[in-house]
C-alpha positions as a Python dict, from the first residue, in 0.01 Angstrom:
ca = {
    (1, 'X'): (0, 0, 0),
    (2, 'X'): (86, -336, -114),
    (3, 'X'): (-198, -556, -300),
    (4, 'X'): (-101, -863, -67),
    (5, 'X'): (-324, -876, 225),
    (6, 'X'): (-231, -1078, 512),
    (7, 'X'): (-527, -1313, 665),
    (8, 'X'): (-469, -1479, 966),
    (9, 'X'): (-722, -1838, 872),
    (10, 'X'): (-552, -2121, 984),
    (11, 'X'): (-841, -2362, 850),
    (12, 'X'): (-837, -2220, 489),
    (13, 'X'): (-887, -2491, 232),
    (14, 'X'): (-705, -2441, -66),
    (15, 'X'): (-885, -2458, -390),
    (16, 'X'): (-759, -2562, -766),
    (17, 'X'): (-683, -2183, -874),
    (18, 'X'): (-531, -2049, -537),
    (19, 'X'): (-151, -1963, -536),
    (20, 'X'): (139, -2193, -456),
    (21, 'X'): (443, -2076, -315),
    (22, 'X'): (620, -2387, -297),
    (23, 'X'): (966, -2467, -193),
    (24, 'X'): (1259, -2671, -193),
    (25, 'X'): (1554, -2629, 50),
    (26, 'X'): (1465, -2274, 56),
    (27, 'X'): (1418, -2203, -326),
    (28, 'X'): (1111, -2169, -488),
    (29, 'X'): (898, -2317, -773),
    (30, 'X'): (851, -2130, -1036),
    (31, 'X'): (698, -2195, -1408),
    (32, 'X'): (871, -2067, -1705),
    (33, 'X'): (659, -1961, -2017),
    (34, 'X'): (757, -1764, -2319),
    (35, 'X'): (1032, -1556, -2098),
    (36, 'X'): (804, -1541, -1859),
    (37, 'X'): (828, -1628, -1484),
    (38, 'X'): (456, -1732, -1289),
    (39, 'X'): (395, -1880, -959),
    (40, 'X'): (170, -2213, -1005),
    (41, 'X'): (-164, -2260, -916),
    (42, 'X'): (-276, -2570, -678),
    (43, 'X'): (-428, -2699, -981),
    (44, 'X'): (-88, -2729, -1133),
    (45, 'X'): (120, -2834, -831),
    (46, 'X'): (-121, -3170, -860),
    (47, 'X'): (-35, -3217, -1197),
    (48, 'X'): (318, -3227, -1108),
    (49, 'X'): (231, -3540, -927),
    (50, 'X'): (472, -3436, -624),
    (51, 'X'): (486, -3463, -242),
    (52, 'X'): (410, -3170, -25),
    (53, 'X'): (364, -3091, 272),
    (54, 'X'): (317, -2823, 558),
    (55, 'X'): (24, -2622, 352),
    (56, 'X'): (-45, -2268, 544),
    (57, 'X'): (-310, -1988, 447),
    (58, 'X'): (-38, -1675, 355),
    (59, 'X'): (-324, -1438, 285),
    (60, 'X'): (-462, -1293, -76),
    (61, 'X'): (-312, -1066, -346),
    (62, 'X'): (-626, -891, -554),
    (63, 'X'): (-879, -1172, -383),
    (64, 'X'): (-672, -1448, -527),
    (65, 'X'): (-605, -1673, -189),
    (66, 'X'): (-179, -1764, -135),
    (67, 'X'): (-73, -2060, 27),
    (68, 'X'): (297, -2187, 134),
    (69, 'X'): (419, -2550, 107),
    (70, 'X'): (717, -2768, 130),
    (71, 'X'): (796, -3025, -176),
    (72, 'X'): (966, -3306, -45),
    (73, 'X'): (1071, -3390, -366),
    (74, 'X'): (1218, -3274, -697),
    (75, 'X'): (1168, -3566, -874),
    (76, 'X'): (925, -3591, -1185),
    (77, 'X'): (888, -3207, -1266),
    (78, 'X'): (882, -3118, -1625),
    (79, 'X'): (1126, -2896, -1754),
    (80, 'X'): (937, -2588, -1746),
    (81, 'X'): (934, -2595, -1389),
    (82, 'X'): (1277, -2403, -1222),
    (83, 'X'): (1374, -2318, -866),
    (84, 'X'): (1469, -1982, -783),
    (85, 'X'): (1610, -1844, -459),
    (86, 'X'): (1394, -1556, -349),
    (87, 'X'): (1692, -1307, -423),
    (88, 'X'): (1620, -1412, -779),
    (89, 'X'): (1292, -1393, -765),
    (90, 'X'): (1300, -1013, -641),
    (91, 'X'): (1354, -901, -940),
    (92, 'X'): (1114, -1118, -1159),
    (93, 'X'): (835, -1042, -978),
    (94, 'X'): (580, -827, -876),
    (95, 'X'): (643, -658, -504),
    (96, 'X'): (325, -786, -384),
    (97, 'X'): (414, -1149, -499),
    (98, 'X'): (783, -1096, -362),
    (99, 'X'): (621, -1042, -41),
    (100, 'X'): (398, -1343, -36),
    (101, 'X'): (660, -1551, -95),
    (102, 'X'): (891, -1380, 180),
    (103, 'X'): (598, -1449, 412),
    (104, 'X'): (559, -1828, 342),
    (105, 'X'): (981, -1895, 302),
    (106, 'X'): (949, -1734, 659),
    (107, 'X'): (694, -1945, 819),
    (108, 'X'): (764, -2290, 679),
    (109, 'X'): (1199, -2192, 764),
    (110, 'X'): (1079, -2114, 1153),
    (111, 'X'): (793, -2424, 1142),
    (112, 'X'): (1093, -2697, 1063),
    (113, 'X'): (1330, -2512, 1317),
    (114, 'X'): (1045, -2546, 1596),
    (115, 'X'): (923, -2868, 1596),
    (116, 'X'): (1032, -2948, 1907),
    (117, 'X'): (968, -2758, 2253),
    (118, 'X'): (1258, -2511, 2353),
    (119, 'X'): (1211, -2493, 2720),
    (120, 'X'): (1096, -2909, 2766),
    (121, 'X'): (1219, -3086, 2436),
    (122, 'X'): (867, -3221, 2361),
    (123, 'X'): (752, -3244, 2029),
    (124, 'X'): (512, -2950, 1924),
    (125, 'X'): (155, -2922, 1753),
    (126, 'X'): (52, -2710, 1541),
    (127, 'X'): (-159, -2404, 1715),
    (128, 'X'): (-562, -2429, 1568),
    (129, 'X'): (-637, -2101, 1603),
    (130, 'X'): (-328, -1908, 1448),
    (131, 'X'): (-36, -1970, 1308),
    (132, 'X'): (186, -2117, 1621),
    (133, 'X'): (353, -2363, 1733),
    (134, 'X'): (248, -2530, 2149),
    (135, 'X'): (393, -2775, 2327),
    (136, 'X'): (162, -3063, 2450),
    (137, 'X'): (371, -3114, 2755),
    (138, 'X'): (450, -2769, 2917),
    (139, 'X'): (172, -2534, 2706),
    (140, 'X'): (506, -2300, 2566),
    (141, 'X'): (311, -2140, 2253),
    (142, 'X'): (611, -2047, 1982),
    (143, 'X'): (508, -1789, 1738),
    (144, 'X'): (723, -1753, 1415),
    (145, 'X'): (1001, -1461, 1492),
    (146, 'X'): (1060, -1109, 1324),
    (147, 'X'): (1399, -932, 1398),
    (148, 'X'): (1419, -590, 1359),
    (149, 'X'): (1668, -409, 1168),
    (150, 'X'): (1703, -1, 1104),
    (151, 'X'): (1810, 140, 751),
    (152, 'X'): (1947, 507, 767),
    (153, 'X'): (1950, 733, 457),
    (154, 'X'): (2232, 999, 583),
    (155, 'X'): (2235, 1320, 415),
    (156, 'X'): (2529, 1606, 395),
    (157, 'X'): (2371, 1857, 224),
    (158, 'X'): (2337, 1748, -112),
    (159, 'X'): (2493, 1393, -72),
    (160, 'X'): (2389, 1088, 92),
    (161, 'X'): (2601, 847, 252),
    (162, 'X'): (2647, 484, 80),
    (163, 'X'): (2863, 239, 186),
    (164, 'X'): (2978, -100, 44),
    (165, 'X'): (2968, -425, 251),
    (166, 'X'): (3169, -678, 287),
    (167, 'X'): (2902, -961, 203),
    (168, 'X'): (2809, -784, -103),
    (169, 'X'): (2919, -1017, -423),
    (170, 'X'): (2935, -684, -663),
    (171, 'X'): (3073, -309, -658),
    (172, 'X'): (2744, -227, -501),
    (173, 'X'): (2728, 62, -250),
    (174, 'X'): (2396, 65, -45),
    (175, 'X'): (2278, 230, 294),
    (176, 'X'): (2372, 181, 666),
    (177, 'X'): (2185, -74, 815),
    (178, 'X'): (2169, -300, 1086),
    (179, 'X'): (1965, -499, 1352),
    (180, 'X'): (1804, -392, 1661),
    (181, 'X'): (1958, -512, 2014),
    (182, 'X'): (1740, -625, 2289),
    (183, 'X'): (1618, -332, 2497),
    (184, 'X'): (1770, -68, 2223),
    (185, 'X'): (1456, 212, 2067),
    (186, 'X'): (1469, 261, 1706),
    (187, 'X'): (1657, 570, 1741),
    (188, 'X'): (1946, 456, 1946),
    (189, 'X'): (2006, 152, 1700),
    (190, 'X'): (2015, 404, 1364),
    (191, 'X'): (2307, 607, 1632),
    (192, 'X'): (2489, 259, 1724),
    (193, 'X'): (2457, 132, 1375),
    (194, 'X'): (2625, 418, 1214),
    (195, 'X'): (2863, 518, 1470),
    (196, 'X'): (3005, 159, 1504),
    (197, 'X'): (3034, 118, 1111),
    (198, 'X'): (3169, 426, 957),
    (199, 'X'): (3224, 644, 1279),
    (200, 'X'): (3003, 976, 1247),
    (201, 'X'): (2762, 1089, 1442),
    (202, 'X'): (2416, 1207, 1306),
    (203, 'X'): (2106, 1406, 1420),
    (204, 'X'): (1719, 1480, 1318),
    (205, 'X'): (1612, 1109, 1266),
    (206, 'X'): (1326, 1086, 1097),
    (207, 'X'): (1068, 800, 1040),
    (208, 'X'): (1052, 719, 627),
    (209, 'X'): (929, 370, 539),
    (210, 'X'): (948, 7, 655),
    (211, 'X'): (989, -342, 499),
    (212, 'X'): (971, -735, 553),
    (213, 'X'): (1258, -837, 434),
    (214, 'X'): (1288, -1234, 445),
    (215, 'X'): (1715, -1312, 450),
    (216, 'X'): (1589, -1447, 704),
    (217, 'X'): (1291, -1263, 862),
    (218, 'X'): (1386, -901, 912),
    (219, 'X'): (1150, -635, 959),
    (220, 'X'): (1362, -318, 788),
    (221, 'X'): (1262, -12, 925),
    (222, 'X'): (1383, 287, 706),
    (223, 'X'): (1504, 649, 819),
    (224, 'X'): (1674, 939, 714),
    (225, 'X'): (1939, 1110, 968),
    (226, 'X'): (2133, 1432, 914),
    (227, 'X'): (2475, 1433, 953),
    (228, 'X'): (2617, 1633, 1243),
    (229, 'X'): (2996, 1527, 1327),
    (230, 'X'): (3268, 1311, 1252),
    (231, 'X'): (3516, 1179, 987),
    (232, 'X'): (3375, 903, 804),
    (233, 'X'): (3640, 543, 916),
    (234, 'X'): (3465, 238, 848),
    (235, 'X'): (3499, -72, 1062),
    (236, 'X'): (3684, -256, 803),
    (237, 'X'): (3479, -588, 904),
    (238, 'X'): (3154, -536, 719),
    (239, 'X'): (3177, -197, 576),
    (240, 'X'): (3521, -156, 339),
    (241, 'X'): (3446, 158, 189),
    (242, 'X'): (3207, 463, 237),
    (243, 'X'): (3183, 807, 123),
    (244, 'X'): (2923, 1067, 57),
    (245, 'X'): (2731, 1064, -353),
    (246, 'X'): (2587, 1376, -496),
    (247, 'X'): (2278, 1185, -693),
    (248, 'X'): (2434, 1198, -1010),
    (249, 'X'): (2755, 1051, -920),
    (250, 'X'): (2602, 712, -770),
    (251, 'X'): (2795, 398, -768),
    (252, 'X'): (2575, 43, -816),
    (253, 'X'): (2306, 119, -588),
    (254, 'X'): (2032, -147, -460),
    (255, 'X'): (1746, -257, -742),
    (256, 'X'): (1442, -108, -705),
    (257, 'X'): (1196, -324, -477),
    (258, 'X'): (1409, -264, -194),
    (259, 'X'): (1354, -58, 90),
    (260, 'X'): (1761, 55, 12),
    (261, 'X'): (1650, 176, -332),
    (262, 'X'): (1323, 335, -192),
    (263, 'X'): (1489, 577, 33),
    (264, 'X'): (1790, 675, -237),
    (265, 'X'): (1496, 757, -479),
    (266, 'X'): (1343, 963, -212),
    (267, 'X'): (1651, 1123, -172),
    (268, 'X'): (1724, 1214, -554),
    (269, 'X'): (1348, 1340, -535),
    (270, 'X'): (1428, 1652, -273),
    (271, 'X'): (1605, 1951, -419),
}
């Protein structure tokens, strides 16, 4: 269970030693001292002498209360202060930090997409109850947006399936995944997924683990699947290579804090 709790409190008022998770253009604020990464406290964001906006209650990790902002300016930071894209601040932090900051990169990206009415082009107000968006004109109530995406773990006896992607940027091989269609059940999209990227067929899909995943506000919902038929012929769009890893022949595979790397581990695990 992760130590960030989510509380819905829309009036919070944040206080000098509450969290910050404040960004720029989509990267964070960080402090850097002695090697060391930290998110800022309110109290320190004010001594930065900056201008925010869009403050909104994230929730608490260990009773210490998280809030999201937008700087709308870099200028005047001291040099200890860097900007990290949340990629890069995986693998710095803490999951339960990772995750707060997934939640507010989320929530301030959908507020500045939605701040005017979809279905009558009005300009929208802030909900006062929850975190929403309603239009003044028409009542539409827009709530932030969570796509759902399967990851599949497929296992041939003593190997597992990984596969490399075209968007990765490294040799890294990593798990079948992909997102949910509209009127598609969990199960169907983990068949689709895999038959439409590397062309076999599987069977005995099992529930493992899930994930929020914010590139750009996935929920990933993790499975294993036992192989049942098929050649393995990738699509040659996103997937370029697959093949099937005994665990102690693995390629790159995903850093830990992922829900990738959490179901590979599990794997290894089982004799």
């Amino acid at each position: 269970m992760s130590k960030f709790k989510i509380i819905s409190d829309v009036n919070r008022i944040m206080k000098s030693n509450d969290l910050c998770f404040a960004f720029f253009k989509g990267s964070i604020l960080v402090r850097r001292e002695n090697n060391n990464t930290y998110i800022p406290t309110f109290e320190e964001i004010e001594s930065f002498k900056i201008k925010c906006d869009r403050e909104v209650f994230l929730g608490e990790i260990e009773g210490v209360a998280c809030f999201g902002m937008e700087i709308l300016s870099k200028v005047g930071l001291p040099k200890s202060i860097e900007f990290l894209n949340l990629r890069e601040l995986m693998s710095l932090m803490k999951e339960e930090v990772f995750l707060a900051a997934g939640r507010a990169s989320e929530i301030l990206s959908w507020n500045g997409k939605h701040k005017f009415c979809g279905n009558c082009g009005e300009r929208t107000e802030d909900k006062k109850d929850e975190i929403a968006k309603v239009c003044p004109n028409c009542n539409n109530v827009i709530y932030p947006v969570i796509c759902p995406a399967v990851i599949v773990g497929i296992v041939k006896e003593d190997k597992i399936l990984l596969a490399h992607n075209s968007n990765f940027k490294n040799n890294m091989y990593a798990l079948i995944s992909g997102f949910v269609e509209s009127g598609e059940n969990l199960e169907n999209a983990v068949r689709r997924e895999i038959f439409e990227e590397v062309g076999i067929k599987v069977k005995n899909i099992r529930y493992f683990n899930s994930s929020a995943w914010p590139f750009p506000n996935s929920l990933m919902l993790g499975f294993f699947a036992e192989y049942e038929s098929g050649e393995i012929k990738v699509d040659g769009e996103e997937i370029t290579a697959a093949n099937w890893f005994c665990k102690d022949e693995f390629p790159d595979i995903p850093g830990r804090g992922t829900i990738a790397r959490r179901i590979i581990d599990k794997f290894i695990e089982q004799d």
